[in-house]
XYZ file of C-alpha atoms in Angstrom:
258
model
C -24.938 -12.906 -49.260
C -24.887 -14.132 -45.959
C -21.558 -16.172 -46.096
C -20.139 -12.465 -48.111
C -21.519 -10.480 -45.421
C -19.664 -13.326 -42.374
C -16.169 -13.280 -44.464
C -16.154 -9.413 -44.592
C -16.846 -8.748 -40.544
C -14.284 -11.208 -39.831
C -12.012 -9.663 -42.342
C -12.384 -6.216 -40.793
C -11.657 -7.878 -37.104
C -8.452 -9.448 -38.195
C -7.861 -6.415 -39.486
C -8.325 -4.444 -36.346
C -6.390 -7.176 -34.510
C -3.627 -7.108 -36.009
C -3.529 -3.124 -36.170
C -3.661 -2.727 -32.492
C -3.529 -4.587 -29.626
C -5.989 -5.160 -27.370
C -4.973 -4.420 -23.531
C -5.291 -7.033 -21.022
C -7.852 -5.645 -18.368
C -6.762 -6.575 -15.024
C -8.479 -5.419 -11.797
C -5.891 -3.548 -9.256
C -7.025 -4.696 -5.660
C -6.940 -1.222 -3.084
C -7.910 -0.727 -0.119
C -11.592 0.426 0.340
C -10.513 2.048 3.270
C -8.829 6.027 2.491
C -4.773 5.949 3.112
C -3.819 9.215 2.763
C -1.654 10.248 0.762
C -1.299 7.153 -1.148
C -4.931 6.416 -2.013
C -8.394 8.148 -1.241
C -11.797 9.150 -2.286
C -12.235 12.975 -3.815
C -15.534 14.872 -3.284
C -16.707 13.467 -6.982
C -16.406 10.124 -5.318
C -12.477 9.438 -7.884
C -9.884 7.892 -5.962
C -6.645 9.888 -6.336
C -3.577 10.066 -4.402
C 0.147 8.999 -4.681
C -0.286 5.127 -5.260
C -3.485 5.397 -7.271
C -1.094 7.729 -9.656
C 1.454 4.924 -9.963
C -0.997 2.195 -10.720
C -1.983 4.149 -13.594
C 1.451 4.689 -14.777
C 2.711 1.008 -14.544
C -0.898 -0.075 -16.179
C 0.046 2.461 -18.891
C 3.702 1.219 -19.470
C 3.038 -2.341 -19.573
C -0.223 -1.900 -21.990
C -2.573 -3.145 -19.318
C -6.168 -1.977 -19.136
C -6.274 -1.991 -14.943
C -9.694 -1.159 -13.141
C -9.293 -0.026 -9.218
C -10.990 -2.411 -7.485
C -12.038 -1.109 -4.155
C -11.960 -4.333 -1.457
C -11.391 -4.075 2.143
C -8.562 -4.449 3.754
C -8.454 -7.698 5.613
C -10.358 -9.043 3.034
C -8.167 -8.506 0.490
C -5.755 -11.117 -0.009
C -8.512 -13.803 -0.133
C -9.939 -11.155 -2.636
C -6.511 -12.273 -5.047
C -6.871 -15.947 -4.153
C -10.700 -16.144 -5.093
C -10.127 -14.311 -8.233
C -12.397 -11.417 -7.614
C -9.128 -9.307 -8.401
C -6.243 -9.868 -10.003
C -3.186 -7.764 -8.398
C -3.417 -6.074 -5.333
C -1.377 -2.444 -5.645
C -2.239 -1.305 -1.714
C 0.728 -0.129 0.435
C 1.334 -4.032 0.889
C 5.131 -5.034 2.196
C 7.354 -7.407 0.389
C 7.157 -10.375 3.558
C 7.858 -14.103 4.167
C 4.789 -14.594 5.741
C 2.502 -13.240 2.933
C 4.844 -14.791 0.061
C 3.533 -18.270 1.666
C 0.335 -17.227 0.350
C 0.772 -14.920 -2.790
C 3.678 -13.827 -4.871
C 4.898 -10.055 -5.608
C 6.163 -7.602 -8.612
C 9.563 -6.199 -7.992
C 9.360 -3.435 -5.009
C 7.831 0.025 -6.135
C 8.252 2.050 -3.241
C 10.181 1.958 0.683
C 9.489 3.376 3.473
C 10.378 3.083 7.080
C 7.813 2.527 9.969
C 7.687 5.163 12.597
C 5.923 5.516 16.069
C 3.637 8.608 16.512
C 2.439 10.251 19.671
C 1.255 13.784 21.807
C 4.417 16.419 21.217
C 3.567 16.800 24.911
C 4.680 13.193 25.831
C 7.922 12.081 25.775
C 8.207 8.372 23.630
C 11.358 6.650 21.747
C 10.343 4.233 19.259
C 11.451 1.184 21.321
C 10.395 -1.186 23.652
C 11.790 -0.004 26.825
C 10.487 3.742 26.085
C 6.867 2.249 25.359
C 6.635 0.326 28.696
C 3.312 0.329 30.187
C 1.943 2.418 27.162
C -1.254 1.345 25.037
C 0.195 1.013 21.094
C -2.266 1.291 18.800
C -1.675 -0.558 14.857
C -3.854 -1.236 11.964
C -4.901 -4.809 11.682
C -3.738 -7.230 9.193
C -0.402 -4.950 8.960
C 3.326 -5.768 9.234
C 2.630 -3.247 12.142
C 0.794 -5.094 13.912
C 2.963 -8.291 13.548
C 6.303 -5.875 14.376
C 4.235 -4.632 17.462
C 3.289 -7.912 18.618
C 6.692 -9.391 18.116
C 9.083 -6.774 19.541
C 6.323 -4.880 22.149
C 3.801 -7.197 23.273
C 6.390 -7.907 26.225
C 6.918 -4.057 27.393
C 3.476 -2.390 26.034
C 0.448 -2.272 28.521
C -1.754 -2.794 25.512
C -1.248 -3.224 21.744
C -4.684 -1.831 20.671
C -5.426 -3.092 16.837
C -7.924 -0.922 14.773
C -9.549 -1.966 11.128
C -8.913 1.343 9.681
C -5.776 3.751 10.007
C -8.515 6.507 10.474
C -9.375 5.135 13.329
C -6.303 4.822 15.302
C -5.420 8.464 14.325
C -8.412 9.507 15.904
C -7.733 7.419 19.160
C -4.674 8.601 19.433
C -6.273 12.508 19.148
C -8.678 11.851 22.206
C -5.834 10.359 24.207
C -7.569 7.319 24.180
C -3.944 5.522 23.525
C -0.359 6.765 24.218
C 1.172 5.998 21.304
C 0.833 4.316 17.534
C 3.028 2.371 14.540
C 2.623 3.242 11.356
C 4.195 4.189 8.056
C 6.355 7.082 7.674
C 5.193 9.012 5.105
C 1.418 8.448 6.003
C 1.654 9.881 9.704
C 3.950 12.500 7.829
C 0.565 13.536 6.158
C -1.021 13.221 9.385
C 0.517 14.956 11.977
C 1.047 17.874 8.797
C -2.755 18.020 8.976
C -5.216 19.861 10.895
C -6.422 16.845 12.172
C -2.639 15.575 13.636
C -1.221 18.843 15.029
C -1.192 17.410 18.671
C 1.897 14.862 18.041
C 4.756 13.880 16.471
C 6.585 11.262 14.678
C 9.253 10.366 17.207
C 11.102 8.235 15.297
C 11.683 5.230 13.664
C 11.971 1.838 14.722
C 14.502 -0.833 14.725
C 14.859 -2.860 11.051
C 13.440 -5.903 11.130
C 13.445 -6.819 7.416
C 11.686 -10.321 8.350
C 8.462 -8.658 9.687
C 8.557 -4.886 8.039
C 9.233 -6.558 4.067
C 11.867 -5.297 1.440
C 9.411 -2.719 0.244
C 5.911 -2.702 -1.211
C 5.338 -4.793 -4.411
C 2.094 -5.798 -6.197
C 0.749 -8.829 -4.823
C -0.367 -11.491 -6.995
C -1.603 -14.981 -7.479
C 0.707 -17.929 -7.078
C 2.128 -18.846 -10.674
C 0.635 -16.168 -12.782
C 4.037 -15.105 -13.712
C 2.968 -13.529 -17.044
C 1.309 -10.425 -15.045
C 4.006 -10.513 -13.061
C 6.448 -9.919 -15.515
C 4.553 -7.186 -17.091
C 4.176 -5.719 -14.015
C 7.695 -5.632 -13.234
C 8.294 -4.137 -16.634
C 5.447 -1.325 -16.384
C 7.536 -0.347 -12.931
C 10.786 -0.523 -14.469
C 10.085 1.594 -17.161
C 8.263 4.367 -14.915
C 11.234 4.666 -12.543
C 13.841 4.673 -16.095
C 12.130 7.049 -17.869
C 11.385 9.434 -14.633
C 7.693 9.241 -14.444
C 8.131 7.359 -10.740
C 10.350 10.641 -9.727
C 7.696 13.342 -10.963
C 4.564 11.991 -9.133
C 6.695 11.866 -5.775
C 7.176 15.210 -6.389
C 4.425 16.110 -6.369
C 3.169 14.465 -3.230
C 6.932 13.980 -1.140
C 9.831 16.365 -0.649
C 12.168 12.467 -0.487
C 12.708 9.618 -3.034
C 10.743 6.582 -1.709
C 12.099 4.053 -3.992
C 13.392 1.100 -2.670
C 17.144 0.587 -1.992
């Protein structure tokens, strides 16, 4: 009875195998810290926003069962090398530097890095306009590295902050001039209650070596397999038109990479 009873539950899971597959749970790596609009915490405590939308789509098109993993941000590529998460989908640029370290998916999204300050104060996003002027950048950023590399020479200070948050609100009190970031985040920004003292005053020279070709999903060194579903899951969003109808819903522009 026993042996009838052992053949019958295995019978009934190859059964259930072979009528549907199983999806591969993989733990998406974003940023603990909010990054408005792209990812942040509602009042139920659900992260929602732009990016968290177009994890779940790709995770959706390539069959994969992905669980946002919350991990702070300069913690988070060590994070993907220790295996506590398997992708990271976080606003992170296509670089050199980082591809020593990781590999990425095929770019899902590009957008040009702007300086921000007071509407009152007259700043052009270069180095000879922010001469003597404290620059404020998120650590651990290609800001930061674009800062340090093409205004460490002409800024009185480059000022680097852990959160984005938190250089938004320095930059409120007037307790820096000026600060890098990405376009369509200080767009949210200086559009909010919170940002109606300044400006995006424009954007700053290409440097494709520090700023990236875009923002891909980073991953682990030789796990090609997620990779390639990956890249599939954001092909077939941006084919089929589901990449074009969540923009729309958050940005009046395409951000898809050129």
């Amino acid at each position: 009875m026993k042996l009838m009873k052992s053949l019958a539950v295995a019978a009934l899971a190859g059964a259930l195998g072979a009528g549907a597959a199983v999806a591969e749970e993989v733990k998406i790596g974003i940023a603990a810290e909010p990054y408005p609009p792209f990812a942040s915490l509602d009042s139920s405590g659900e992260w929602g926003g732009w990016e968290i939308e177009i994890i779940n789509a790709v995770c959706a098109a390539a069959e994969l069962d992905c669980v946002i993993t919350p991990v702070a941000w300069d913690g988070i590529i060590p994070s993907l090398t220790g295996q506590q998460i398997d992708a990271i989908m976080a606003s992170m640029s296509i670089t050199d530097e980082r591809m020593k370290t990781i590999d990425f998916s095929d770019p899902y999204y590009n957008t040009p890095a702007v300086i921000v300050a007071d509407k009152l104060i007259d700043i052009e996003p270069n180095a000879e306009s922010l001469k003597g002027k404290v620059l404020g950048v998120q650590a651990a950023t290609t800001h930061q590295a674009y800062a340090t590399e093409h205004f460490a020479d002409s800024a009185a200070e480059i000022r680097v902050y852990q959160t984005q948050d938190e250089a938004n609100q320095d930059l409120v009190s007037g307790r820096i001039d000026a600060m890098q970031a990405d376009s369509i985040a200080m767009s949210e920004f200086v559009n909010s209650d919170a940002g109606t003292c300044c400006e995006i005053k424009g954007t700053v020279p290409k440097d494709e070596s520090i700023l990236g070709k875009g923002v891909g999903a980073g991953l682990r060194k030789g796990d090609d397999d997620l990779r390639e579903k990956i890249n599939a899951g954001i092909a077939k969003i941006i084919e089929d038109g589901t990449h074009e109808e969540i923009t729309a819903r958050y940005f009046d522009t395409s951000i898809l990479a050129e």
